[in-house]
């Protein structure tokens, strides 16, 4: 009698902190292994947010199809549960074509929603509560969550307002935030790129200068013209928050650039805190190492 486990389809994941070159490596590897790319970036899902999010350009794609870019309006909220649903659909579409799916990005919650197949609690949004909580700062929200569910407060990103609000919403409804159940759909190979701190700091600086030259401030002005409020822009954090402050006259340009540089460095550090917990990640130094690991993985 055969007792064979059904084999899960394979998925290659390329992750790491901001500015390390994930998109570029993703394209090279997808070309090498007949693959297509699904983006795992919580801000690149929004239309019109291109320069500030470092969205891969048509030229940079080099003919490799990319999914989950420009799928949502920046005026509306887009949840990780919505992302997961679309990501599963895109990955399954790539597999049906007989191609290899690559999940590429740096948003940990988005990545793990797919890798671990999180089963999200079916708690509908509480509009009234959300409006009340929106007026509070991240610090105040964290204190509320701490009282409701100290356990969840220990693991949550304190700086992520949206996630704090959702956790409070669930805790109020269920008494606490239940641990996310996992139901992984794919056999995943996790490849991580990291750089020494001083190298990453220089890369962030160089990329920030490039984005400002490309017209990042003009992009934020255009989003404002299209009806995205300053409050909403600030919620996107990093580039959009600092430029929104600058455009409102709250800070000078020099202060904006210096503050943004520091903020991106802190953000990269937070990303690494998340990723360092995961022992499944193979930290690679170059494309050659990545190719070797993929070849071995595909043979299994």
mmCIF file of C-alpha atoms in Angstrom:
data_model
loop_
_atom_site.group_PDB
_atom_site.id
_atom_site.type_symbol
_atom_site.label_atom_id
_atom_site.label_comp_id
_atom_site.label_asym_id
_atom_site.label_seq_id
_atom_site.Cartn_x
_atom_site.Cartn_y
_atom_site.Cartn_z
ATOM 1 C CA UNK A 1 0.000 0.000 0.000
ATOM 2 C CA UNK A 2 1.353 3.357 -0.988
ATOM 3 C CA UNK A 3 1.632 5.909 1.771
ATOM 4 C CA UNK A 4 2.856 8.874 -0.208
ATOM 5 C CA UNK A 5 2.310 12.407 0.952
ATOM 6 C CA UNK A 6 0.942 14.721 -1.699
ATOM 7 C CA UNK A 7 3.762 16.987 -2.778
ATOM 8 C CA UNK A 8 3.174 20.689 -2.330
ATOM 9 C CA UNK A 9 4.009 23.012 -5.235
ATOM 10 C CA UNK A 10 7.337 24.799 -4.911
ATOM 11 C CA UNK A 11 7.742 28.510 -4.208
ATOM 12 C CA UNK A 12 11.000 30.488 -4.055
ATOM 13 C CA UNK A 13 11.008 33.418 -1.620
ATOM 14 C CA UNK A 14 13.519 36.268 -1.838
ATOM 15 C CA UNK A 15 13.444 38.506 1.214
ATOM 16 C CA UNK A 16 15.548 40.933 3.206
ATOM 17 C CA UNK A 17 15.602 44.517 4.448
ATOM 18 C CA UNK A 18 14.967 47.535 2.271
ATOM 19 C CA UNK A 19 17.597 48.640 -0.322
ATOM 20 C CA UNK A 20 19.544 45.347 -0.505
ATOM 21 C CA UNK A 21 18.627 44.568 -4.132
ATOM 22 C CA UNK A 22 15.827 41.993 -3.821
ATOM 23 C CA UNK A 23 13.942 43.092 -6.963
ATOM 24 C CA UNK A 24 17.070 42.958 -9.130
ATOM 25 C CA UNK A 25 18.050 39.500 -7.883
ATOM 26 C CA UNK A 26 14.459 38.310 -8.247
ATOM 27 C CA UNK A 27 14.424 39.262 -11.941
ATOM 28 C CA UNK A 28 17.786 37.572 -12.604
ATOM 29 C CA UNK A 29 16.704 34.344 -10.903
ATOM 30 C CA UNK A 30 13.258 34.323 -12.511
ATOM 31 C CA UNK A 31 14.920 34.628 -15.950
ATOM 32 C CA UNK A 32 17.353 31.854 -15.092
ATOM 33 C CA UNK A 33 14.664 29.407 -13.836
ATOM 34 C CA UNK A 34 11.708 30.244 -16.122
ATOM 35 C CA UNK A 35 9.892 32.023 -13.320
ATOM 36 C CA UNK A 36 7.437 34.834 -12.690
ATOM 37 C CA UNK A 37 7.361 37.221 -9.738
ATOM 38 C CA UNK A 38 4.762 38.000 -7.088
ATOM 39 C CA UNK A 39 5.573 41.167 -5.134
ATOM 40 C CA UNK A 40 5.432 41.012 -1.319
ATOM 41 C CA UNK A 41 5.535 44.717 -0.522
ATOM 42 C CA UNK A 42 2.776 46.320 1.541
ATOM 43 C CA UNK A 43 3.025 49.679 -0.268
ATOM 44 C CA UNK A 44 3.730 48.591 -3.850
ATOM 45 C CA UNK A 45 0.171 47.235 -4.029
ATOM 46 C CA UNK A 46 -1.009 50.863 -4.335
ATOM 47 C CA UNK A 47 -1.488 52.598 -7.678
ATOM 48 C CA UNK A 48 0.577 55.731 -8.262
ATOM 49 C CA UNK A 49 2.998 55.044 -5.403
ATOM 50 C CA UNK A 50 5.985 54.222 -7.591
ATOM 51 C CA UNK A 51 9.119 56.213 -6.749
ATOM 52 C CA UNK A 52 8.571 56.316 -2.988
ATOM 53 C CA UNK A 53 8.088 52.557 -2.786
ATOM 54 C CA UNK A 54 10.889 51.671 -5.216
ATOM 55 C CA UNK A 55 8.468 49.861 -7.509
ATOM 56 C CA UNK A 56 10.242 47.891 -10.233
ATOM 57 C CA UNK A 57 9.961 49.655 -13.611
ATOM 58 C CA UNK A 58 8.953 47.983 -16.910
ATOM 59 C CA UNK A 59 12.591 48.236 -18.027
ATOM 60 C CA UNK A 60 13.883 46.647 -14.802
ATOM 61 C CA UNK A 61 11.381 43.761 -15.167
ATOM 62 C CA UNK A 62 13.272 42.664 -18.317
ATOM 63 C CA UNK A 63 10.159 40.965 -19.648
ATOM 64 C CA UNK A 64 9.511 38.941 -16.456
ATOM 65 C CA UNK A 65 5.802 39.164 -15.473
ATOM 66 C CA UNK A 66 5.193 40.745 -12.060
ATOM 67 C CA UNK A 67 2.014 40.359 -10.003
ATOM 68 C CA UNK A 68 0.441 42.348 -7.149
ATOM 69 C CA UNK A 69 1.757 45.751 -8.146
ATOM 70 C CA UNK A 70 -0.872 48.516 -8.519
ATOM 71 C CA UNK A 71 -3.830 46.445 -7.330
ATOM 72 C CA UNK A 72 -5.326 48.889 -4.807
ATOM 73 C CA UNK A 73 -6.278 52.548 -4.493
ATOM 74 C CA UNK A 74 -4.141 54.518 -2.013
ATOM 75 C CA UNK A 75 -7.358 56.174 -0.789
ATOM 76 C CA UNK A 76 -8.629 52.880 0.597
ATOM 77 C CA UNK A 77 -7.288 50.379 3.099
ATOM 78 C CA UNK A 78 -5.835 47.168 1.737
ATOM 79 C CA UNK A 79 -5.456 44.368 4.263
ATOM 80 C CA UNK A 80 -2.975 41.519 4.527
ATOM 81 C CA UNK A 81 -5.921 39.093 4.184
ATOM 82 C CA UNK A 82 -6.824 40.722 0.829
ATOM 83 C CA UNK A 83 -3.174 40.516 -0.198
ATOM 84 C CA UNK A 84 -2.940 36.821 0.730
ATOM 85 C CA UNK A 85 -6.003 35.961 -1.366
ATOM 86 C CA UNK A 86 -4.579 37.704 -4.444
ATOM 87 C CA UNK A 87 -1.096 36.249 -3.863
ATOM 88 C CA UNK A 88 -2.445 32.682 -3.716
ATOM 89 C CA UNK A 89 -4.360 33.342 -6.944
ATOM 90 C CA UNK A 90 -1.252 34.740 -8.691
ATOM 91 C CA UNK A 91 1.025 31.898 -7.521
ATOM 92 C CA UNK A 92 -1.492 29.271 -8.645
ATOM 93 C CA UNK A 93 -1.769 31.005 -12.029
ATOM 94 C CA UNK A 94 2.046 30.895 -12.456
ATOM 95 C CA UNK A 95 2.130 27.212 -11.478
ATOM 96 C CA UNK A 96 -0.647 26.409 -13.975
ATOM 97 C CA UNK A 97 1.549 27.890 -16.710
ATOM 98 C CA UNK A 98 4.268 25.410 -15.731
ATOM 99 C CA UNK A 99 6.496 28.223 -14.460
ATOM 100 C CA UNK A 100 8.300 28.711 -11.155
ATOM 101 C CA UNK A 101 6.762 31.294 -8.794
ATOM 102 C CA UNK A 102 9.040 33.730 -6.944
ATOM 103 C CA UNK A 103 7.727 35.725 -3.983
ATOM 104 C CA UNK A 104 9.932 38.823 -3.699
ATOM 105 C CA UNK A 105 9.745 41.562 -1.080
ATOM 106 C CA UNK A 106 10.507 42.885 2.369
ATOM 107 C CA UNK A 107 7.122 43.103 4.150
ATOM 108 C CA UNK A 108 7.367 40.278 6.709
ATOM 109 C CA UNK A 109 3.657 39.952 7.467
ATOM 110 C CA UNK A 110 2.825 39.790 3.751
ATOM 111 C CA UNK A 111 5.557 37.217 3.124
ATOM 112 C CA UNK A 112 4.569 34.951 6.014
ATOM 113 C CA UNK A 113 0.855 35.201 5.241
ATOM 114 C CA UNK A 114 1.752 33.280 2.063
ATOM 115 C CA UNK A 115 4.667 31.116 3.274
ATOM 116 C CA UNK A 116 2.876 29.881 6.407
ATOM 117 C CA UNK A 117 -0.646 30.166 4.990
ATOM 118 C CA UNK A 118 -2.049 32.189 7.894
ATOM 119 C CA UNK A 119 -5.731 31.561 8.587
ATOM 120 C CA UNK A 120 -7.080 35.002 9.522
ATOM 121 C CA UNK A 121 -9.859 35.403 12.110
ATOM 122 C CA UNK A 122 -13.153 36.223 10.412
ATOM 123 C CA UNK A 123 -13.828 39.358 12.446
ATOM 124 C CA UNK A 124 -15.505 42.061 10.347
ATOM 125 C CA UNK A 125 -14.164 45.630 10.664
ATOM 126 C CA UNK A 126 -15.773 47.749 13.374
ATOM 127 C CA UNK A 127 -16.019 51.156 11.681
ATOM 128 C CA UNK A 128 -17.054 53.057 14.818
ATOM 129 C CA UNK A 129 -14.196 51.638 16.882
ATOM 130 C CA UNK A 130 -11.701 52.224 14.054
ATOM 131 C CA UNK A 131 -12.655 55.899 13.739
ATOM 132 C CA UNK A 132 -12.146 56.343 17.491
ATOM 133 C CA UNK A 133 -8.792 54.523 17.454
ATOM 134 C CA UNK A 134 -7.542 56.380 14.347
ATOM 135 C CA UNK A 135 -7.347 59.565 16.441
ATOM 136 C CA UNK A 136 -4.875 57.973 18.849
ATOM 137 C CA UNK A 137 -1.095 57.776 18.488
ATOM 138 C CA UNK A 138 0.833 54.515 18.009
ATOM 139 C CA UNK A 139 2.010 54.793 21.616
ATOM 140 C CA UNK A 140 -1.546 55.143 22.968
ATOM 141 C CA UNK A 141 -2.767 52.242 20.808
ATOM 142 C CA UNK A 142 0.060 50.043 22.050
ATOM 143 C CA UNK A 143 -0.910 50.794 25.675
ATOM 144 C CA UNK A 144 -4.549 49.855 24.936
ATOM 145 C CA UNK A 145 -3.467 46.567 23.359
ATOM 146 C CA UNK A 146 -1.104 45.868 26.263
ATOM 147 C CA UNK A 147 -4.039 46.047 28.690
ATOM 148 C CA UNK A 148 -6.285 43.911 26.473
ATOM 149 C CA UNK A 149 -3.747 41.293 25.418
ATOM 150 C CA UNK A 150 -0.197 41.594 26.872
ATOM 151 C CA UNK A 151 0.882 38.485 24.955
ATOM 152 C CA UNK A 152 0.039 39.951 21.531
ATOM 153 C CA UNK A 153 1.554 43.295 22.570
ATOM 154 C CA UNK A 154 4.905 41.544 23.018
ATOM 155 C CA UNK A 155 5.106 40.415 19.392
ATOM 156 C CA UNK A 156 3.388 43.251 17.487
ATOM 157 C CA UNK A 157 5.179 45.995 15.527
ATOM 158 C CA UNK A 158 4.613 48.993 17.844
ATOM 159 C CA UNK A 159 5.051 51.421 14.956
ATOM 160 C CA UNK A 160 2.384 49.828 12.739
ATOM 161 C CA UNK A 161 -0.805 51.760 13.487
ATOM 162 C CA UNK A 162 -2.996 49.681 11.187
ATOM 163 C CA UNK A 163 -1.899 46.421 12.777
ATOM 164 C CA UNK A 164 -2.352 47.810 16.301
ATOM 165 C CA UNK A 165 -5.922 48.893 15.470
ATOM 166 C CA UNK A 166 -6.758 45.491 13.988
ATOM 167 C CA UNK A 167 -5.308 43.681 17.030
ATOM 168 C CA UNK A 168 -7.395 45.857 19.396
ATOM 169 C CA UNK A 169 -10.478 45.198 17.269
ATOM 170 C CA UNK A 170 -9.973 41.406 17.484
ATOM 171 C CA UNK A 171 -9.053 41.480 21.194
ATOM 172 C CA UNK A 172 -12.196 43.460 22.046
ATOM 173 C CA UNK A 173 -14.335 40.953 20.150
ATOM 174 C CA UNK A 174 -12.655 37.705 21.288
ATOM 175 C CA UNK A 175 -11.105 38.725 24.604
ATOM 176 C CA UNK A 176 -7.613 38.269 23.157
ATOM 177 C CA UNK A 177 -5.877 37.954 19.792
ATOM 178 C CA UNK A 178 -5.720 34.227 19.082
ATOM 179 C CA UNK A 179 -2.434 32.935 17.632
ATOM 180 C CA UNK A 180 -2.698 32.754 13.867
ATOM 181 C CA UNK A 181 -3.389 29.256 12.648
ATOM 182 C CA UNK A 182 -1.157 28.109 9.810
ATOM 183 C CA UNK A 183 -2.079 26.097 6.759
ATOM 184 C CA UNK A 184 0.889 26.255 4.349
ATOM 185 C CA UNK A 185 0.037 25.602 0.706
ATOM 186 C CA UNK A 186 3.536 25.586 -0.760
ATOM 187 C CA UNK A 187 6.926 24.006 -0.261
ATOM 188 C CA UNK A 188 9.043 27.127 0.196
ATOM 189 C CA UNK A 189 12.724 27.889 -0.173
ATOM 190 C CA UNK A 190 13.520 31.098 1.704
ATOM 191 C CA UNK A 191 16.525 33.050 0.435
ATOM 192 C CA UNK A 192 17.590 36.133 2.371
ATOM 193 C CA UNK A 193 19.873 38.990 1.352
ATOM 194 C CA UNK A 194 21.564 41.056 4.029
ATOM 195 C CA UNK A 195 24.421 43.546 4.067
ATOM 196 C CA UNK A 196 26.734 44.856 6.818
ATOM 197 C CA UNK A 197 25.209 47.855 8.619
ATOM 198 C CA UNK A 198 27.599 50.450 7.144
ATOM 199 C CA UNK A 199 27.060 49.115 3.590
ATOM 200 C CA UNK A 200 23.278 49.187 4.013
ATOM 201 C CA UNK A 201 23.402 52.763 5.372
ATOM 202 C CA UNK A 202 25.284 53.867 2.213
ATOM 203 C CA UNK A 203 22.862 51.977 -0.048
ATOM 204 C CA UNK A 204 19.884 53.650 1.652
ATOM 205 C CA UNK A 205 21.499 57.089 1.259
ATOM 206 C CA UNK A 206 22.320 56.520 -2.402
ATOM 207 C CA UNK A 207 18.840 55.223 -3.157
ATOM 208 C CA UNK A 208 17.181 58.117 -1.317
ATOM 209 C CA UNK A 209 19.181 60.668 -3.349
ATOM 210 C CA UNK A 210 18.222 58.853 -6.555
ATOM 211 C CA UNK A 211 14.524 58.828 -5.653
ATOM 212 C CA UNK A 212 14.534 62.538 -4.819
ATOM 213 C CA UNK A 213 16.157 63.267 -8.196
ATOM 214 C CA UNK A 214 13.561 61.091 -9.945
ATOM 215 C CA UNK A 215 10.759 63.252 -8.560
ATOM 216 C CA UNK A 216 9.586 61.642 -5.334
ATOM 217 C CA UNK A 217 8.304 64.972 -3.946
ATOM 218 C CA UNK A 218 6.352 65.591 -7.181
ATOM 219 C CA UNK A 219 4.835 62.087 -6.828
ATOM 220 C CA UNK A 220 3.491 62.939 -3.360
ATOM 221 C CA UNK A 221 2.122 66.271 -4.665
ATOM 222 C CA UNK A 222 0.328 64.376 -7.455
ATOM 223 C CA UNK A 223 -1.176 61.898 -4.978
ATOM 224 C CA UNK A 224 -2.458 64.882 -2.949
ATOM 225 C CA UNK A 225 -4.013 66.378 -6.105
ATOM 226 C CA UNK A 226 -5.697 63.049 -6.813
ATOM 227 C CA UNK A 227 -7.420 63.230 -3.438
ATOM 228 C CA UNK A 228 -5.132 61.268 -1.104
ATOM 229 C CA UNK A 229 -5.253 63.203 2.184
ATOM 230 C CA UNK A 230 -2.149 64.244 4.101
ATOM 231 C CA UNK A 231 -3.404 62.077 6.981
ATOM 232 C CA UNK A 232 -3.516 59.056 4.659
ATOM 233 C CA UNK A 233 -0.073 59.845 3.194
ATOM 234 C CA UNK A 234 1.370 60.011 6.703
ATOM 235 C CA UNK A 235 -0.101 56.572 7.448
ATOM 236 C CA UNK A 236 2.046 55.063 4.667
ATOM 237 C CA UNK A 237 5.106 55.989 6.723
ATOM 238 C CA UNK A 238 8.706 56.624 5.644
ATOM 239 C CA UNK A 239 8.970 58.617 2.351
ATOM 240 C CA UNK A 240 5.280 59.547 2.225
ATOM 241 C CA UNK A 241 5.099 60.620 5.865
ATOM 242 C CA UNK A 242 8.226 62.803 5.775
ATOM 243 C CA UNK A 243 7.353 64.412 2.422
ATOM 244 C CA UNK A 244 3.777 65.047 3.624
ATOM 245 C CA UNK A 245 5.201 66.863 6.674
ATOM 246 C CA UNK A 246 7.507 68.884 4.420
ATOM 247 C CA UNK A 247 4.671 69.818 2.017
ATOM 248 C CA UNK A 248 2.535 70.982 4.943
ATOM 249 C CA UNK A 249 5.382 73.266 6.047
ATOM 250 C CA UNK A 250 5.917 71.346 9.281
ATOM 251 C CA UNK A 251 9.610 70.723 8.549
ATOM 252 C CA UNK A 252 12.375 72.077 6.305
ATOM 253 C CA UNK A 253 13.708 70.097 3.328
ATOM 254 C CA UNK A 254 17.065 69.368 5.010
ATOM 255 C CA UNK A 255 15.292 68.081 8.126
ATOM 256 C CA UNK A 256 13.065 65.925 5.920
ATOM 257 C CA UNK A 257 16.004 64.255 4.136
ATOM 258 C CA UNK A 258 18.019 63.664 7.321
ATOM 259 C CA UNK A 259 14.988 62.410 9.266
ATOM 260 C CA UNK A 260 13.926 60.139 6.430
ATOM 261 C CA UNK A 261 17.398 58.599 6.141
ATOM 262 C CA UNK A 262 17.374 57.742 9.874
ATOM 263 C CA UNK A 263 13.812 56.446 9.686
ATOM 264 C CA UNK A 264 14.609 54.100 6.774
ATOM 265 C CA UNK A 265 17.662 52.794 8.659
ATOM 266 C CA UNK A 266 15.445 52.047 11.691
ATOM 267 C CA UNK A 267 12.896 50.383 9.421
ATOM 268 C CA UNK A 268 15.590 48.114 7.905
ATOM 269 C CA UNK A 269 16.637 47.160 11.437
ATOM 270 C CA UNK A 270 13.026 46.231 12.334
ATOM 271 C CA UNK A 271 12.741 44.100 9.200
ATOM 272 C CA UNK A 272 15.892 42.212 10.196
ATOM 273 C CA UNK A 273 14.536 41.596 13.716
ATOM 274 C CA UNK A 274 11.589 39.804 12.080
ATOM 275 C CA UNK A 275 13.701 37.806 9.631
ATOM 276 C CA UNK A 276 16.398 36.803 12.109
ATOM 277 C CA UNK A 277 13.803 34.792 14.062
ATOM 278 C CA UNK A 278 13.258 32.488 11.095
ATOM 279 C CA UNK A 279 15.790 29.668 10.995
ATOM 280 C CA UNK A 280 14.456 28.480 7.608
ATOM 281 C CA UNK A 281 16.101 31.403 5.825
ATOM 282 C CA UNK A 282 19.268 30.701 3.837
ATOM 283 C CA UNK A 283 21.282 33.926 3.905
ATOM 284 C CA UNK A 284 23.037 34.264 0.546
ATOM 285 C CA UNK A 285 25.981 36.411 -0.507
ATOM 286 C CA UNK A 286 25.431 36.378 -4.270
ATOM 287 C CA UNK A 287 23.438 35.082 -7.227
ATOM 288 C CA UNK A 288 25.632 31.999 -7.612
ATOM 289 C CA UNK A 289 24.801 30.824 -4.078
ATOM 290 C CA UNK A 290 21.109 31.413 -4.740
ATOM 291 C CA UNK A 291 21.194 29.404 -7.984
ATOM 292 C CA UNK A 292 22.924 26.467 -6.288
ATOM 293 C CA UNK A 293 20.297 26.357 -3.509
ATOM 294 C CA UNK A 294 17.413 26.625 -5.997
ATOM 295 C CA UNK A 295 18.787 23.781 -8.133
ATOM 296 C CA UNK A 296 19.110 21.546 -5.051
ATOM 297 C CA UNK A 297 15.624 22.507 -3.874
ATOM 298 C CA UNK A 298 14.015 21.755 -7.251
ATOM 299 C CA UNK A 299 15.534 18.261 -7.295
ATOM 300 C CA UNK A 300 13.830 17.292 -4.007
#
